[in-house]
mmCIF file of C-alpha atoms in Angstrom:
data_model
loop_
_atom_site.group_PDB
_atom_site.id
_atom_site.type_symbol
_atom_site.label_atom_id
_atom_site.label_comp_id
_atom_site.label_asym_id
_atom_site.label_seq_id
_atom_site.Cartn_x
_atom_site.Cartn_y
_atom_site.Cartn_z
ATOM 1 C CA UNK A 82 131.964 68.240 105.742
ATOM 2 C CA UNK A 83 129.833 70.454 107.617
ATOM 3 C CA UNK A 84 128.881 72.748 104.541
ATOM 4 C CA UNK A 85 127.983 69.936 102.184
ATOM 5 C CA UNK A 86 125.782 68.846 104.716
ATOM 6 C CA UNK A 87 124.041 71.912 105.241
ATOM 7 C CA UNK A 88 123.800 72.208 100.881
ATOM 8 C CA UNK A 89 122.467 68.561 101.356
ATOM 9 C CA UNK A 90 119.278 70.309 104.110
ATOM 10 C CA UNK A 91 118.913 72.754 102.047
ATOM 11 C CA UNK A 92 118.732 71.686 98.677
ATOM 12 C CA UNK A 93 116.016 68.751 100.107
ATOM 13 C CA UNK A 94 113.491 69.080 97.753
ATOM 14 C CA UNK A 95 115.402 68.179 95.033
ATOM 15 C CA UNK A 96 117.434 65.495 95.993
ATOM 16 C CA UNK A 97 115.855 62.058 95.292
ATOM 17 C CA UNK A 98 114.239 60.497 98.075
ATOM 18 C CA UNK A 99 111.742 58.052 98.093
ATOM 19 C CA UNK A 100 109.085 60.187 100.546
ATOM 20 C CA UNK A 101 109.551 62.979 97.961
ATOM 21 C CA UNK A 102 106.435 63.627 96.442
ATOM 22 C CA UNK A 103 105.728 66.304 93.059
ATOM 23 C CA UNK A 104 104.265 68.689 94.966
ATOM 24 C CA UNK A 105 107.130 68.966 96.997
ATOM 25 C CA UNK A 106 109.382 69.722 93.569
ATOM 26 C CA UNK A 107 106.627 71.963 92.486
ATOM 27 C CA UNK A 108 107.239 74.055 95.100
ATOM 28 C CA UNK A 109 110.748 73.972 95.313
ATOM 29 C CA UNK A 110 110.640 75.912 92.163
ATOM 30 C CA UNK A 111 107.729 77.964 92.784
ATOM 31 C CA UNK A 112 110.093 79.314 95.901
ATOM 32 C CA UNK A 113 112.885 80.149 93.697
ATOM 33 C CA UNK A 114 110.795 81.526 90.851
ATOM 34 C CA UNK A 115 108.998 83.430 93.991
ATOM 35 C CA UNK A 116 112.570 84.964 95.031
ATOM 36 C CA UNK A 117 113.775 85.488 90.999
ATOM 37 C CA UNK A 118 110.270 87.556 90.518
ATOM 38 C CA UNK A 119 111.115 89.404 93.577
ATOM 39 C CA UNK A 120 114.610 90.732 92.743
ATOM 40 C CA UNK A 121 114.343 91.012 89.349
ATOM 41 C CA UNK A 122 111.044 92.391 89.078
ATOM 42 C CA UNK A 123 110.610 94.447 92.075
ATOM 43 C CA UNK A 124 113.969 95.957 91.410
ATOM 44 C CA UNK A 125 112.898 96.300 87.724
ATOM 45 C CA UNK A 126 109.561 97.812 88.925
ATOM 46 C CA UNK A 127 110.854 100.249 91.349
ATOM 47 C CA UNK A 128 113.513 101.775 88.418
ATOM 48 C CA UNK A 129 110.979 101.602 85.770
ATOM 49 C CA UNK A 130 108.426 103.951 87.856
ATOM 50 C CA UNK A 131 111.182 106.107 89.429
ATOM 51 C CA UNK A 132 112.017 106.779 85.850
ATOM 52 C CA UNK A 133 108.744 107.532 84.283
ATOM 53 C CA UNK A 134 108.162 109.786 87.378
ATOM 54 C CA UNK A 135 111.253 111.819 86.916
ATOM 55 C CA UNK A 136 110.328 112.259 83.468
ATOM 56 C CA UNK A 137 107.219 113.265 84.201
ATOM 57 C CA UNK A 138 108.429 116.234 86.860
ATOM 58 C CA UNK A 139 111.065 117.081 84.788
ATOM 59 C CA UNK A 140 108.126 117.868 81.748
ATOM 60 C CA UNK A 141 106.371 119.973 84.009
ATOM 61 C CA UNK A 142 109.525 121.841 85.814
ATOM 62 C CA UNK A 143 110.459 122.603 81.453
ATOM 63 C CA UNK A 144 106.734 123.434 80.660
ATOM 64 C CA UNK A 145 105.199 125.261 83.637
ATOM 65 C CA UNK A 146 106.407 128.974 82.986
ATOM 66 C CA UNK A 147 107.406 131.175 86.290
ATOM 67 C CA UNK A 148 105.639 134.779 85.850
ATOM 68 C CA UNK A 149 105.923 137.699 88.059
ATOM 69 C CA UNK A 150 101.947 138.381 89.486
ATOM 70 C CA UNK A 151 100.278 141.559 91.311
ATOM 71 C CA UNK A 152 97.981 140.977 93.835
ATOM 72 C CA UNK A 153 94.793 142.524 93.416
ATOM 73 C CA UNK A 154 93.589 141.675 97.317
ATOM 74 C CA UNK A 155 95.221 141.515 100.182
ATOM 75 C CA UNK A 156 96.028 138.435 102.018
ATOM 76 C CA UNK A 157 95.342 139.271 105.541
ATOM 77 C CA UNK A 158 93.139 136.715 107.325
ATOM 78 C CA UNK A 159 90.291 137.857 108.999
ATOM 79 C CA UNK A 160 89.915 136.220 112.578
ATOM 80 C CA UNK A 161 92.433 134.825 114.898
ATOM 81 C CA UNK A 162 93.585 131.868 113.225
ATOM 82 C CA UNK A 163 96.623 132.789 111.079
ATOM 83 C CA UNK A 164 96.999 130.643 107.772
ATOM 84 C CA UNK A 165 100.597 130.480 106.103
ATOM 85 C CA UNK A 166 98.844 130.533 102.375
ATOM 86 C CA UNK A 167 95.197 131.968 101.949
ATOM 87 C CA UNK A 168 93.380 132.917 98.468
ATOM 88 C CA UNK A 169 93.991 135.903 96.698
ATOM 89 C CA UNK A 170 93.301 137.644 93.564
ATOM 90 C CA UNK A 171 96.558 138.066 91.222
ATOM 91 C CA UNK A 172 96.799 139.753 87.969
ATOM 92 C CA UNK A 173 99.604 139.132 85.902
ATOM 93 C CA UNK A 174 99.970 140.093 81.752
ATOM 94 C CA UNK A 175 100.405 137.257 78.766
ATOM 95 C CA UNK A 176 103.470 137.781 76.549
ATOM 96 C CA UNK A 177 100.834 138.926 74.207
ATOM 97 C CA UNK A 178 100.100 141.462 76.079
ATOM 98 C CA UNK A 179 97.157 140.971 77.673
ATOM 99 C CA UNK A 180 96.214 140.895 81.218
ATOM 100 C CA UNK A 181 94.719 138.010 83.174
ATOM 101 C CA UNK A 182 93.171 137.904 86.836
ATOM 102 C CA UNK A 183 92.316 134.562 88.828
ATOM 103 C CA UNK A 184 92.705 133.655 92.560
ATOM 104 C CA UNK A 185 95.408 131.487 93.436
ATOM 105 C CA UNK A 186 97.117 130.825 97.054
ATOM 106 C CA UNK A 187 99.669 133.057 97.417
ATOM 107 C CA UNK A 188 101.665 133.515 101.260
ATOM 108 C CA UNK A 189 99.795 135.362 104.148
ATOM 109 C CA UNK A 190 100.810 138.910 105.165
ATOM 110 C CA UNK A 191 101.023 140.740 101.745
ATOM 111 C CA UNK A 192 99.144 143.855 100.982
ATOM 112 C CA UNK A 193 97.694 144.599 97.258
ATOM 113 C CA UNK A 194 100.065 145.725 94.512
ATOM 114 C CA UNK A 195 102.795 143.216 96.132
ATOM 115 C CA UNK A 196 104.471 140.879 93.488
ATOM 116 C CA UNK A 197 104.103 137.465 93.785
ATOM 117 C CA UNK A 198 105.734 134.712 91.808
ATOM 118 C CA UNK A 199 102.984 132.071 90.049
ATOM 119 C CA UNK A 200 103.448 129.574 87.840
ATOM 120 C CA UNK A 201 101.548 129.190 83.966
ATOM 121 C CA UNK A 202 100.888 126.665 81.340
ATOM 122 C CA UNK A 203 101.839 127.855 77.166
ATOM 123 C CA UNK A 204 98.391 128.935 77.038
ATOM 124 C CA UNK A 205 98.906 131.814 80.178
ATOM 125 C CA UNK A 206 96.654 129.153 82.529
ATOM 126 C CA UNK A 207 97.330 129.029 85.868
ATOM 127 C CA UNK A 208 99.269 125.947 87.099
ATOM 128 C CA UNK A 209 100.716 124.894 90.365
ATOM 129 C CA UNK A 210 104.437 125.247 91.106
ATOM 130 C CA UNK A 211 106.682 122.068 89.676
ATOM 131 C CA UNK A 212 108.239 119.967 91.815
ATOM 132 C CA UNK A 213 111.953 121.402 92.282
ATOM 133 C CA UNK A 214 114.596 119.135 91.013
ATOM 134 C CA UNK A 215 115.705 117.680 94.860
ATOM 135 C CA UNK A 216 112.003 117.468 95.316
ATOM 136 C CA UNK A 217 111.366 115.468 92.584
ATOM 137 C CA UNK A 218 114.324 113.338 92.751
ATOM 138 C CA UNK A 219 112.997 112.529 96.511
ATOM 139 C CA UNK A 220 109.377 111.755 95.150
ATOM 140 C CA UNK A 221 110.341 109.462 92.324
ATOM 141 C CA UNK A 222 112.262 107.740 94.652
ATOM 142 C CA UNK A 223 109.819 107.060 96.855
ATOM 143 C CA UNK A 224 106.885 106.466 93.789
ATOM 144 C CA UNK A 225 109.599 103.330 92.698
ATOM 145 C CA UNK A 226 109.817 102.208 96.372
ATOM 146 C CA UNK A 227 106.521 101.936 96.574
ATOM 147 C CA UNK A 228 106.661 100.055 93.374
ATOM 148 C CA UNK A 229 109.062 97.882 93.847
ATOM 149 C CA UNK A 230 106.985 97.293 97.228
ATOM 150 C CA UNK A 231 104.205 96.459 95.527
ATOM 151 C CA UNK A 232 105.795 94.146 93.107
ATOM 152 C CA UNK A 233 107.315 92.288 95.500
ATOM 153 C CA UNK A 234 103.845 91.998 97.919
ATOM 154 C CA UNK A 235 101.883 90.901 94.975
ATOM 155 C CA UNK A 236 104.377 88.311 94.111
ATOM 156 C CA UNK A 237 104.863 87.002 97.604
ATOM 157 C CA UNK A 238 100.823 86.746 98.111
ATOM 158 C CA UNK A 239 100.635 84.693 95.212
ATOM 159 C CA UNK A 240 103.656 82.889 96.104
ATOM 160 C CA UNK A 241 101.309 82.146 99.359
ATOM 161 C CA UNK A 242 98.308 81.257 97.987
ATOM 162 C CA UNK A 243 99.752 78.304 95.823
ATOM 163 C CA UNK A 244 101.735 77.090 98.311
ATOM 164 C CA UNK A 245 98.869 77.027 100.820
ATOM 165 C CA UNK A 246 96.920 75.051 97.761
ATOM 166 C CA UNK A 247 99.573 72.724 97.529
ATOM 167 C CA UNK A 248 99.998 72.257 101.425
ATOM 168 C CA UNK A 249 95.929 71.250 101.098
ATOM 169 C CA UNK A 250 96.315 68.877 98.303
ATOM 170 C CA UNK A 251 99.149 66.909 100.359
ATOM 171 C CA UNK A 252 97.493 66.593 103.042
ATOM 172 C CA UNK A 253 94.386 65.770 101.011
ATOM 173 C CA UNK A 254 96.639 63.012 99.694
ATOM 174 C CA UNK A 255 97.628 62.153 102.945
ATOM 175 C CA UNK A 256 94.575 61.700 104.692
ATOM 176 C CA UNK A 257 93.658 59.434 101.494
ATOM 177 C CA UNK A 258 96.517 57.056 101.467
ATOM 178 C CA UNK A 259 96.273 56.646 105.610
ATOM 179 C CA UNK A 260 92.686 55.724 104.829
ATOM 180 C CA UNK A 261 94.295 52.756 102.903
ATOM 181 C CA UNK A 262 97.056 51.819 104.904
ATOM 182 C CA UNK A 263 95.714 52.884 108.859
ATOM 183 C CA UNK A 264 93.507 49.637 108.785
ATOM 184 C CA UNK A 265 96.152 47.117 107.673
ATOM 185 C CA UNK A 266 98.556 48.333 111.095
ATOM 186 C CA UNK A 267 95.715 46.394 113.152
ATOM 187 C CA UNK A 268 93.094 47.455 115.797
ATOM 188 C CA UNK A 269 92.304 51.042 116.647
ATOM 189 C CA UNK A 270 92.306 51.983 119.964
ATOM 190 C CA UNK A 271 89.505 54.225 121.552
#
């Protein structure tokens, strides 16, 4: 008895009742088309972008080649304040052969003619280091979080907005029809 009365309080808006207005139906179903949008789509959001951004990690992890570097200069900061990764000039040599020299951050400490590990492109450019796999795996994760956030924030704040237009137009309605009917109760006081 108790739970069909609670279905009865909760399902309000759509049982008949004479005081039951369309704007009140309208948004009885803009609320569950709200809460649809929200699970489907943020959830659908969220895996769509964790997806693309795995892909996306995973095509730089396969393209970005690891190749053994020299360093030219050494990395020894001048000064007091000690840096964990400072600029230095590597030179490392192209499967063709040739030999290429650019500065790139490599860790603190080393002395010139230490190897260093840095990371190129197919055409022997310099490129940063790809995401490891656990590292990726964590940031796609959080990239569809955040998407699924957003999806879900977006559809809520519109959600908001038309409910607070339809909250204006009843009692737009409201103060129209008590207009009508407030002077037929009698006198006003005050």
């Amino acid at each position: 008895m108790c739970a069909s009365r609670r279905t009865k309080l909760w399902l309000w808006r759509w049982r008949s009742n004479p005081l039951r207005r369309r704007e009140d139906v309208l948004e009885a179903w803009l609320v569950l088309a709200m809460w649809v949008i929200v699970a489907v789509g943020g959830t659908l959001a969220g895996v769509v972008t964790a997806r693309a951004a795995d892909a996306v990690f995973a095509q730089q992890r396969a393209e970005r080649i690891p190749v053994t570097a020299v360093l030219v200069s050494d990395t020894t900061q001048a000064g007091s304040k000690s840096y964990y990764r400072a600029l230095a000039k590597v030179r490392w040599t192209l499967p063709d052969g040739s030999t290429r020299t650019e500065n790139t951050l490599v860790d603190t400490g080393l002395r010139a003619g230490s190897h260093v590990v840095v990371h190129t492109d197919a055409r022997g450019e310099l490129t940063a280091q790809p995401p490891s796999r656990s590292a990726a795996d964590l940031e796609s994760a959080a990239l569809g979080a955040a998407a699924a956030f957003a999806a879900t924030g977006l559809t809520l704040g519109t959600g908001a907005l038309a409910r607070l237009w339809l909250d204006r137009r009843r009692a737009r309605m409201w103060s129209r029809e008590w207009a009508m009917i407030g002077p037929r109760w009698g006198h006003k006081t005050g």
